[in-house]
Short mmCIF file of C-alpha atoms and ligand atoms in Angstrom, two decimals:
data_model
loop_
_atom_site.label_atom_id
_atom_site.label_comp_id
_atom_site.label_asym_id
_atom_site.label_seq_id
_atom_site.Cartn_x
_atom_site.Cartn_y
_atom_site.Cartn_z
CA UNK A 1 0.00 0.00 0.00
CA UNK A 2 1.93 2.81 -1.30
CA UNK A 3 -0.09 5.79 -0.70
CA UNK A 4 -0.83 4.32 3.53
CA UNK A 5 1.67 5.97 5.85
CA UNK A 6 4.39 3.58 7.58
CA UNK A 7 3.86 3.42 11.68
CA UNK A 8 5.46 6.83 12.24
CA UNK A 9 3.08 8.52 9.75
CA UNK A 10 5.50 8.96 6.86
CA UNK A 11 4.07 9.05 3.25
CA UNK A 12 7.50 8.77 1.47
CA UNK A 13 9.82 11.66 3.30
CA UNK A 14 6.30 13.44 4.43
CA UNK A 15 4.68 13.53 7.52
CA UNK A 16 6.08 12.17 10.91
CA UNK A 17 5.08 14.21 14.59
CA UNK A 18 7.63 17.73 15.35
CA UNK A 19 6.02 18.05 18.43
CA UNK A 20 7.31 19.92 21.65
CA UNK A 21 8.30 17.35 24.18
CA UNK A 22 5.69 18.76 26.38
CA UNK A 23 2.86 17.43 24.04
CA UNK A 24 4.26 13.91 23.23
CA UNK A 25 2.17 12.05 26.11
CA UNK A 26 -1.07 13.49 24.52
CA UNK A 27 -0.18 12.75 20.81
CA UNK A 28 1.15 9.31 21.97
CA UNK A 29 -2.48 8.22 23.88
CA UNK A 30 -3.69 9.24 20.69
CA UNK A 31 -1.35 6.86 17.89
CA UNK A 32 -1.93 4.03 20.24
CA UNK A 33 -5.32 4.22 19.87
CA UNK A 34 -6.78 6.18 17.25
CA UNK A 35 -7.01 2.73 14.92
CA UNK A 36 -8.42 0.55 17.26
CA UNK A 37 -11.24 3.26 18.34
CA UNK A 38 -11.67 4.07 14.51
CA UNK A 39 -12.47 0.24 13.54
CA UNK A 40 -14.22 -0.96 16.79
CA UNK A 41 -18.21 -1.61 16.44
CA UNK A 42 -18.52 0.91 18.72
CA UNK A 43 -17.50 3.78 16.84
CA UNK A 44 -18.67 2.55 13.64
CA UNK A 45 -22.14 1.86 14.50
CA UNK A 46 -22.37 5.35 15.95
CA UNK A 47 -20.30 7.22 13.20
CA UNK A 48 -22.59 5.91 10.51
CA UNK A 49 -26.05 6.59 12.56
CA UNK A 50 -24.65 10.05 12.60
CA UNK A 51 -23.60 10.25 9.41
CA UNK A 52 -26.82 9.35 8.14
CA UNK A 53 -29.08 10.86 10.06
CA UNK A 54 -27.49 14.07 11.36
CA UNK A 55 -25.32 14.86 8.04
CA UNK A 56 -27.75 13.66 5.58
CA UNK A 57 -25.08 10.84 3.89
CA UNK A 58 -24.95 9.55 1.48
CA UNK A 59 -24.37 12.49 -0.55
CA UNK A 60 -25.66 12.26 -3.64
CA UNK A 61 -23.67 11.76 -7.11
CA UNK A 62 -25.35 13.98 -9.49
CA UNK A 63 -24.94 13.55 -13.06
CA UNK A 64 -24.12 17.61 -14.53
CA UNK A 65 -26.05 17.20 -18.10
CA UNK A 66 -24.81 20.93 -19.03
CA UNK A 67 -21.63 20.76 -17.64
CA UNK A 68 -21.08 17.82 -19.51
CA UNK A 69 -22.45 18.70 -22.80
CA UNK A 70 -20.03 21.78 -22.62
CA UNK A 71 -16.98 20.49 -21.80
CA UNK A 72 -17.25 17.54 -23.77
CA UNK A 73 -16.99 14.73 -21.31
CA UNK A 74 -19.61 12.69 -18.54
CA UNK A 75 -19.06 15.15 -15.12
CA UNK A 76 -20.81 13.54 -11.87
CA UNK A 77 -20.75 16.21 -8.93
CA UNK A 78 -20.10 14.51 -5.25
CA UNK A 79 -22.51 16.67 -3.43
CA UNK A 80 -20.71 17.60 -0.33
CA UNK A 81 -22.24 20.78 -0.50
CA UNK A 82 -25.27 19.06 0.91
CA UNK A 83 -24.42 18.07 4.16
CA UNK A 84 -25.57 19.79 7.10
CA UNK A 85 -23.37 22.65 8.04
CA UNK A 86 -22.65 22.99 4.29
CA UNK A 87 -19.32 21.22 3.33
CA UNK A 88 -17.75 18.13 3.99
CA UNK A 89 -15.71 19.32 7.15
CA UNK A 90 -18.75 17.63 9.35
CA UNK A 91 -17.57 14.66 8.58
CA UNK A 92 -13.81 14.82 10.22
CA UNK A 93 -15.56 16.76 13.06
CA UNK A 94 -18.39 13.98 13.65
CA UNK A 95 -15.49 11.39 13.75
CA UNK A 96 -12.94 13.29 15.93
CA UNK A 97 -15.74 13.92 18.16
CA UNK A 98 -16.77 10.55 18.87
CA UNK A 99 -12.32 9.88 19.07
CA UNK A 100 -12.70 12.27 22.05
CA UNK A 101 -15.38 10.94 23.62
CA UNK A 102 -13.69 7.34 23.68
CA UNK A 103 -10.33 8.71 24.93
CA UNK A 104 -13.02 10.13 27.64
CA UNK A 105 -12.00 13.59 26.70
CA UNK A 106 -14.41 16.80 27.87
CA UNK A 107 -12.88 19.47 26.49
CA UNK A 108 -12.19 20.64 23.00
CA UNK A 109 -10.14 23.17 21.37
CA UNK A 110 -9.62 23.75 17.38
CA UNK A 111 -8.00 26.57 15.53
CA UNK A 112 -9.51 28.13 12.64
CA UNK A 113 -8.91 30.45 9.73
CA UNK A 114 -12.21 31.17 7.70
CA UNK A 115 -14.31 29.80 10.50
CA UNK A 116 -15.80 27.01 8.41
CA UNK A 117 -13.74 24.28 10.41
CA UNK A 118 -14.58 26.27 13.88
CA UNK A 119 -18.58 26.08 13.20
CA UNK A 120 -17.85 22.26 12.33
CA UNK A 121 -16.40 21.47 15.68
CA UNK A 122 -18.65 23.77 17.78
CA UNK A 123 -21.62 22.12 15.83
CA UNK A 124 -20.26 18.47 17.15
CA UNK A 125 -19.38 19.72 20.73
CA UNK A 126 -23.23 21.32 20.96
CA UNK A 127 -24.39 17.79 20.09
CA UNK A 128 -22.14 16.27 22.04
CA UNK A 129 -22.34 18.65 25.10
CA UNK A 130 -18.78 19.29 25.09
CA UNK A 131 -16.73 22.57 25.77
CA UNK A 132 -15.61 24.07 22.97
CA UNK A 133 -12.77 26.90 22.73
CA UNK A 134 -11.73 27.96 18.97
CA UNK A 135 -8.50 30.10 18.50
CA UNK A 136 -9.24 32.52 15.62
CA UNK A 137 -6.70 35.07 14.22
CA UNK A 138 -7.98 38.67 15.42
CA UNK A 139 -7.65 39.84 11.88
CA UNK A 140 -9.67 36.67 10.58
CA UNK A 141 -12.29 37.17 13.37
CA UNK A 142 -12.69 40.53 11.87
CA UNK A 143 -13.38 39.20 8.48
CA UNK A 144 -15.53 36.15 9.27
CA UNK A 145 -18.08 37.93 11.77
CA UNK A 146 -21.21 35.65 10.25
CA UNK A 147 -19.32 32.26 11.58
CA UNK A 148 -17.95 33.90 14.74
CA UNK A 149 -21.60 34.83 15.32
CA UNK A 150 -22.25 31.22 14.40
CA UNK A 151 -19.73 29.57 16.51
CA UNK A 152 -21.22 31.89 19.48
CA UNK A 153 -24.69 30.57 19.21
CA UNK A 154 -23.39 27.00 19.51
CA UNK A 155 -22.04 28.19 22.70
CA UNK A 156 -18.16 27.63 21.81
CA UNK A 157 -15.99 30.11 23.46
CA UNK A 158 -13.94 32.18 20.33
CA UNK A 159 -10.06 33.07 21.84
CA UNK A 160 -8.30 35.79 19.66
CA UNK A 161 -5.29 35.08 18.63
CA UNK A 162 -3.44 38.78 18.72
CA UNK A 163 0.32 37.80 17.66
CA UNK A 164 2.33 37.86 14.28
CA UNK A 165 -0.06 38.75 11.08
CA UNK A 166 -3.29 37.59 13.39
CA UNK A 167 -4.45 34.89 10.85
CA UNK A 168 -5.00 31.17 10.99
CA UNK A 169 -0.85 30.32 11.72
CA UNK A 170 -1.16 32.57 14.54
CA UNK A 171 -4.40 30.74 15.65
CA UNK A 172 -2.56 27.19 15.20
CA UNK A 173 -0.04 28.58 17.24
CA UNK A 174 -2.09 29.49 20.14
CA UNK A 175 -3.58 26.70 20.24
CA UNK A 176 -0.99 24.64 20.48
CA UNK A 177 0.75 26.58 23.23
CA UNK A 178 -2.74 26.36 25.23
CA UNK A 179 -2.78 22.04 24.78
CA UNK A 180 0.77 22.13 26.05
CA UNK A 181 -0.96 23.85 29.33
CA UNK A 182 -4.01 21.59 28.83
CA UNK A 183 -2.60 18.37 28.06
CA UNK A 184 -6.34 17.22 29.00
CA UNK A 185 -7.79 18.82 25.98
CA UNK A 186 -8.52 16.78 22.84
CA UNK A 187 -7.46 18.77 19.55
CA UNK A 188 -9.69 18.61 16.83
CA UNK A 189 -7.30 19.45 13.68
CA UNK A 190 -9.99 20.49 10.42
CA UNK A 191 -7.43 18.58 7.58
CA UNK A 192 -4.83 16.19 6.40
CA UNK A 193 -2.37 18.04 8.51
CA UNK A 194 -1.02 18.04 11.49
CA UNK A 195 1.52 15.66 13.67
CA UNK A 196 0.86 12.08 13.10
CA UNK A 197 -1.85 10.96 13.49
CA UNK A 198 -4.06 13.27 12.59
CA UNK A 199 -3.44 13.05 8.63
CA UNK A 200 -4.03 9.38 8.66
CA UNK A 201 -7.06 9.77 10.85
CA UNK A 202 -8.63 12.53 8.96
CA UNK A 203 -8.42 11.48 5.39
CA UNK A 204 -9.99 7.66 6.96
CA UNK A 205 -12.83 9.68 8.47
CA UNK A 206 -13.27 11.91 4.74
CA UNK A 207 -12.77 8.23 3.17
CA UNK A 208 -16.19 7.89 3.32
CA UNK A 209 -16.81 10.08 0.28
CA UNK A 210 -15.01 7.66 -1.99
CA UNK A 211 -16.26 4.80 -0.61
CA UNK A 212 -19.82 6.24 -1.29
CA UNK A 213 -18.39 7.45 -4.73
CA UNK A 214 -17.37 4.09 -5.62
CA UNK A 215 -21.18 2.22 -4.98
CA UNK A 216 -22.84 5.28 -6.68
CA UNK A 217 -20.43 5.26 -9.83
CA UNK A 218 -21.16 1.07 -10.01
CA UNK A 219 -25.12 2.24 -9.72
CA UNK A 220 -25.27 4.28 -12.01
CA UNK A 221 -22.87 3.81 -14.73
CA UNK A 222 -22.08 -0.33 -13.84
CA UNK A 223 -17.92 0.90 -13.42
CA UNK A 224 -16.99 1.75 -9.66
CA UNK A 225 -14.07 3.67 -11.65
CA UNK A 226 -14.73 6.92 -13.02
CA UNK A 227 -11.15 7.98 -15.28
CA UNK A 228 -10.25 11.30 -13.50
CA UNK A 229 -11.13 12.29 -9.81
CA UNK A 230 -10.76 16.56 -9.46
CA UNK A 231 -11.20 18.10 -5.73
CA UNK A 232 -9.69 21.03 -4.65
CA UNK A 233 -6.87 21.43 -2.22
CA UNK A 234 -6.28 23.58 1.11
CA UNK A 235 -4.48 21.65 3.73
CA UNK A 236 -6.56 18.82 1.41
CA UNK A 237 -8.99 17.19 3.29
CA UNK A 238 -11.52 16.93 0.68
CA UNK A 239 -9.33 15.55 -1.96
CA UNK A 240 -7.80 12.75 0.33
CA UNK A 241 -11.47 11.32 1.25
CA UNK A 242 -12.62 11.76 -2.70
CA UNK A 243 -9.11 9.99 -3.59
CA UNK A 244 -8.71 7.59 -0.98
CA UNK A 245 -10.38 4.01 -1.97
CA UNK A 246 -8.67 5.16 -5.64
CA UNK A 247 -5.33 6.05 -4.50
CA UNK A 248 -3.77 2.51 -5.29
CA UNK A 249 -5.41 2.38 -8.44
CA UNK A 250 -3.59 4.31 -10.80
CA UNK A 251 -5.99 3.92 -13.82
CA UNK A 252 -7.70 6.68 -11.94
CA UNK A 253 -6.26 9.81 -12.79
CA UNK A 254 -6.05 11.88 -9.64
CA UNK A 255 -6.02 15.98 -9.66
CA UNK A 256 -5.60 18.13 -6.91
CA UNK A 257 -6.01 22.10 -7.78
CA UNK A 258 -4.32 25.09 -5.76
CA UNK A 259 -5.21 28.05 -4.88
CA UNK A 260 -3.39 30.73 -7.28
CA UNK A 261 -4.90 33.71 -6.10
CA UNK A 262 -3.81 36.74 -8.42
CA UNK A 263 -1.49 34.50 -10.46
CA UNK A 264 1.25 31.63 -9.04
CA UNK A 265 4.21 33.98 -9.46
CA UNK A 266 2.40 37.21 -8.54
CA UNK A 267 3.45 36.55 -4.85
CA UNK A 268 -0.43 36.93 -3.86
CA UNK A 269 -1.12 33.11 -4.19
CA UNK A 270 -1.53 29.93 -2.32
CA UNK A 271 -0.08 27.34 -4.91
CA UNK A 272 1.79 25.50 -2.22
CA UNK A 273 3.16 22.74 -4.58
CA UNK A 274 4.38 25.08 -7.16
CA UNK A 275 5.79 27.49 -4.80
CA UNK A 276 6.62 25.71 -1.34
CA UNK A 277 9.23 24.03 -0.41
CA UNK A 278 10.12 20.91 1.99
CA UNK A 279 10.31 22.28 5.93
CA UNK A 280 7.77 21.50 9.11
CA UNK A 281 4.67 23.17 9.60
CA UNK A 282 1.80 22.45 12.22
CA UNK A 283 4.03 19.62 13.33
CA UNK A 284 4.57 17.97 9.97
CA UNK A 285 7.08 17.26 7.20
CA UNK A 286 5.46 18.58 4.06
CA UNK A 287 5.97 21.26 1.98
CA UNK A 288 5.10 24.92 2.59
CA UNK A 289 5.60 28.23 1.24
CA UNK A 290 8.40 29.72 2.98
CA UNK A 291 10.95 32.66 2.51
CA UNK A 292 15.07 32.07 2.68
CA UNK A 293 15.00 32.48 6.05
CA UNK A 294 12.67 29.31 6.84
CA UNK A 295 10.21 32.24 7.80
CA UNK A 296 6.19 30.95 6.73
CA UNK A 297 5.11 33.43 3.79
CA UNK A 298 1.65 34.26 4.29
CA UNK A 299 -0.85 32.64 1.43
CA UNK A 300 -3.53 34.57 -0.59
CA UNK A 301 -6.68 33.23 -2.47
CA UNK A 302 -10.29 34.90 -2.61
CA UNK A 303 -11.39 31.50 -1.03
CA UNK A 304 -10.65 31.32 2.75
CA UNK A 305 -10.31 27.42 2.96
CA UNK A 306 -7.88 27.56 0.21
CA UNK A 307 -5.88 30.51 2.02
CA UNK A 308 -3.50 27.60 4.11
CA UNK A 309 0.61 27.44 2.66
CA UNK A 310 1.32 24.11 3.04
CA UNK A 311 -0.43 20.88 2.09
CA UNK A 312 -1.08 17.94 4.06
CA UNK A 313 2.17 14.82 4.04
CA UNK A 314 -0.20 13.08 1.67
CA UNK A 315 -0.36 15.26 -0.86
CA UNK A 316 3.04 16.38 -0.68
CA UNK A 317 4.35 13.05 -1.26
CA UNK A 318 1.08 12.30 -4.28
CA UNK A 319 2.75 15.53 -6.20
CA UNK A 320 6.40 13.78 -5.53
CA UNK A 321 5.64 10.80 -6.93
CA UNK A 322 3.28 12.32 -9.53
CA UNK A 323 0.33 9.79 -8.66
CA UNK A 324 -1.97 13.27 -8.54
CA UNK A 325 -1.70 15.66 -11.22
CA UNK A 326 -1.53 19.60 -9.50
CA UNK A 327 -3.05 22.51 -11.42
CA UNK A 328 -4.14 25.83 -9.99
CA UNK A 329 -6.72 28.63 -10.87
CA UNK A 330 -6.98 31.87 -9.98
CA UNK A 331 -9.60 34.31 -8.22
CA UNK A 332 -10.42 35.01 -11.14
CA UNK A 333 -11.02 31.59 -13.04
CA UNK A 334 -12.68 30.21 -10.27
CA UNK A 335 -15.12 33.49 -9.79
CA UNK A 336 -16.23 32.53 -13.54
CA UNK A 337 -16.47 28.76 -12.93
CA UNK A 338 -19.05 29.60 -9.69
CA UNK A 339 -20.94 32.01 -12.36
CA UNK A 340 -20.94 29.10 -14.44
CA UNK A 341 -22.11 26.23 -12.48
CA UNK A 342 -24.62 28.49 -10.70
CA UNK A 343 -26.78 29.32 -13.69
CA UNK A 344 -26.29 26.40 -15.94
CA UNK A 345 -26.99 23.71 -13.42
CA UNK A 346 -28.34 26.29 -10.61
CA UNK A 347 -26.09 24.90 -7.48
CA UNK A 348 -24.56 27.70 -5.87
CA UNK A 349 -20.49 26.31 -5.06
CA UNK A 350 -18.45 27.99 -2.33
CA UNK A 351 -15.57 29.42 -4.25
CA UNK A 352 -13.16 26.44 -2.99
CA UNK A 353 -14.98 24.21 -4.88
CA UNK A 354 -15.17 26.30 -7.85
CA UNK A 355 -11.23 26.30 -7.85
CA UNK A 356 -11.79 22.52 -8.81
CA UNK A 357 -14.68 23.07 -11.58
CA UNK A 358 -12.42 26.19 -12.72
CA UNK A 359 -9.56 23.50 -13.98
CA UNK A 360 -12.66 22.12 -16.62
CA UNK A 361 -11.82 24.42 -19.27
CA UNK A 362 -8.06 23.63 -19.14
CA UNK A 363 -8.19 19.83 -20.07
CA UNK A 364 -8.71 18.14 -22.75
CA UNK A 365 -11.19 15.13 -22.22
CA UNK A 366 -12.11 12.25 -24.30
CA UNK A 367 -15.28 11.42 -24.96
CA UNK A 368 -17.13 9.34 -22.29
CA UNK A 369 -14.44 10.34 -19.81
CA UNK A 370 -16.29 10.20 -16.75
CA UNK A 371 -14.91 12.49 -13.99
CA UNK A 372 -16.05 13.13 -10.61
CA UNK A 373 -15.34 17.18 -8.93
CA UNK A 374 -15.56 17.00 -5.58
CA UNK A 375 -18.24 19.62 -4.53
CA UNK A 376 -16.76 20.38 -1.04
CA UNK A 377 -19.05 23.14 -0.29
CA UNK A 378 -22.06 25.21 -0.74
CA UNK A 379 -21.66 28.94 -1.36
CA UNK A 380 -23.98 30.38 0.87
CA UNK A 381 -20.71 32.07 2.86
CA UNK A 382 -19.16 33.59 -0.44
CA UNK A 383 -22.55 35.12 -1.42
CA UNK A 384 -20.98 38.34 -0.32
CA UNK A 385 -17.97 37.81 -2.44
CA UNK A 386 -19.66 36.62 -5.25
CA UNK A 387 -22.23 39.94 -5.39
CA UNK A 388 -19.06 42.29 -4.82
CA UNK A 389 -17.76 40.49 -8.16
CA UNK A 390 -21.32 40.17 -9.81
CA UNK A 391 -20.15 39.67 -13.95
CA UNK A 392 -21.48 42.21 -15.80
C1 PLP B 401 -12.15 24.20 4.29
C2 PLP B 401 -12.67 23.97 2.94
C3 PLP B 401 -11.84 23.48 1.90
C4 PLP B 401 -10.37 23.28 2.05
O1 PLP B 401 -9.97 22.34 3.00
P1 PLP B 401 -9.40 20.92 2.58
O2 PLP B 401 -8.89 20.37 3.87
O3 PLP B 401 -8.32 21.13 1.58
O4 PLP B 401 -10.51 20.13 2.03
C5 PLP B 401 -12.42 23.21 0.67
N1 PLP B 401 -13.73 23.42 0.45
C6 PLP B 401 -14.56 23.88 1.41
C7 PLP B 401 -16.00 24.10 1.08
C8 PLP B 401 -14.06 24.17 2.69
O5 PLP B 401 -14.89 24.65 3.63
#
């Protein structure tokens, strides 16, 4: 199994745990157990009721007649824009969640940027009747008043995070220094990133879009394969769970798109694996967008949950290897792709998602190539962005 990490959580030379010493008993409780929790009956019997009844799964696979026609090829949209809470971050935070609760955790803490993976976990701690304190950046809080608001009402507690540029780094860091004080705290990380194990755990927990991907695709076209798999990628969450049962198969062409906000080289972007480089961030091996000096250079894309500059071990070691295929687009590609989608098939995507259906033009497809995007999201959030850009 190539694409599995080995027992210390590398994929290739990414991933492994740079942790401070201080938080090595907490990360520890959770390798030893994290696989045995995820597989027991247990979990599984209460992860799917949850899943099913709370987040509204399966998500459907919806067959894009226009989209198609134009672009010349069969395009099925996973619907993660469906779920409840309105992308497919609910289903890390349902599974974390229900982690916690085994390890007999109370007490939750999670760091966001946009706010979309903060509303996740406060949504899962109100169910669960958990605590809940988010680290925001100040600036970011600023920015993202609707999910603060949001996160408020679920009763999570919202800690600003005041140092460096006051953005989601700044959060991460905060929150981090607050577990080392906390060690009784469970930390709900929002993607493939993270110290081992929280890549491994959070791309099985997202798994279940593939796997669902795989029984609709054998429905309704009689082939679980589809020839080309496109998500978009942040730290890359969605991608892993729409790659993951396909990952080993390399008939099925894998494509992960980047953020490249005004342009790759116009030093406004979020491209990690054009621009980054190898180095540790958020406790990982991976590679990140960093100056000479080692020194984290801030990312920039219209879309929030694409605004992150590294990617997830995985993903660094799919675009080493070359099993995935990385492409960008840019605010202003994906802007038109969310016009697109939005009046020929009338779903409204948030604009990470329409970095992934903004690649469409760019390839060239056979005919009766059937691809799957990975919706990720709904656009409800952007709808601000989107009327401030409204196309003449
Ligand atoms: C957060 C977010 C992303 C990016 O995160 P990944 O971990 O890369 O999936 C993408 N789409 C939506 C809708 C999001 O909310």
């Amino acid at each position: 199994m190539k694409f599995q990490p080995n027992k210390n959580g590398y994929y290739g030379q990414f991933g492994g745990a740079f942790i401070p010493e201080l938080l090595y008993p907490n990360v520890k409780e959770l390798e030893d157990n994290y696989l045995t929790i995820l597989e027991s009956v247990a979990f599984q019997t209460e992860y799917k009721d949850l899943l099913q009844h709370y987040v509204g799964r399966p998500s459907p696979l919806y067959l894009a007649k226009r989209l198609s026609e134009k672009y010349g090829a069969t395009i099925y949209l996973k619907r993660e824009d469906l779920n409840h809470t309105g992308a497919h971050k609910v289903n890390n935070t349902i599974g974390q969640i229900l982690v916690a609760k085994h390890l007999g955790k109370t007490k939750i803490i999670a760091e966001t940027g946009a706010g979309q993976h903060g509303v996740a976990t406060a949504t899962v701690c109100a169910l669960m009747n958990l605590e809940c304190t988010v680290f925001m950046g100040e600036v970011d809080i600023k920015r993202q008043a609707p999910n603060v608001a949001r996160m408020k009402m679920l009763g999570a507690k919202v800690v600003a995070a005041t140092s460096g540029s006051k953005t989601l780094k700044d959060a991460t860091n905060e929150a981090i220094r607050y577990w080392i004080q906390n060690p009784e705290t469970y930390y709900l990380i929002g993607s493939v990133v993270g110290p081992h194990p929280y890549p491994d755990m959070v791309a099985r927990l997202q798994a279940v879009i593939s796997k669902e991907m795989k029984a609709q695709l054998k429905m309704q076209t009689g082939n679980e394969n589809p020839d080309t798999i496109i998500a978009c990628v942040g730290g890359g969450s969605n991608a892993a769970g729409a790659f993951y049962h396909y990952l080993e198969n390399e008939n099925v062409e894998l494509i992960a798109v980047e953020a490249a906000g005004l342009g790759v080289h116009s030093g406004e972007s979020a491209a990690t694996s054009q621009l980054g480089e190898v180095g540790v961030i958020h406790g990982s091996k991976t590679i990140l967008m960093q100056d000479e000096y080692g020194q984290i250079v801030e990312p920039y894309s219209i879309s929030a949950g694409l605004d992150y500059p590294g990617v997830g071990p995985l993903h660094a070691f799919l675009h080493e290897t070359k099993r995935a295929k990385f492409m960008n687009a840019t605010d202003k590609e994906a802007l038109k792709a969310a016009y697109e989608l939005t009046k020929i098939e009338g779903i409204i995507p948030a604009l990470e998602s329409a970095h992934a259906l903004a690649v469409l033009p760019k390839i060239k497809f056979k005919k009766d190539q059937v691809v799957v995007v990975n919706l990720s999201g709904r656009g409800d959030k952007d709808l601000e962005t989107y009327i401030n850009h409204l196309e003449k």
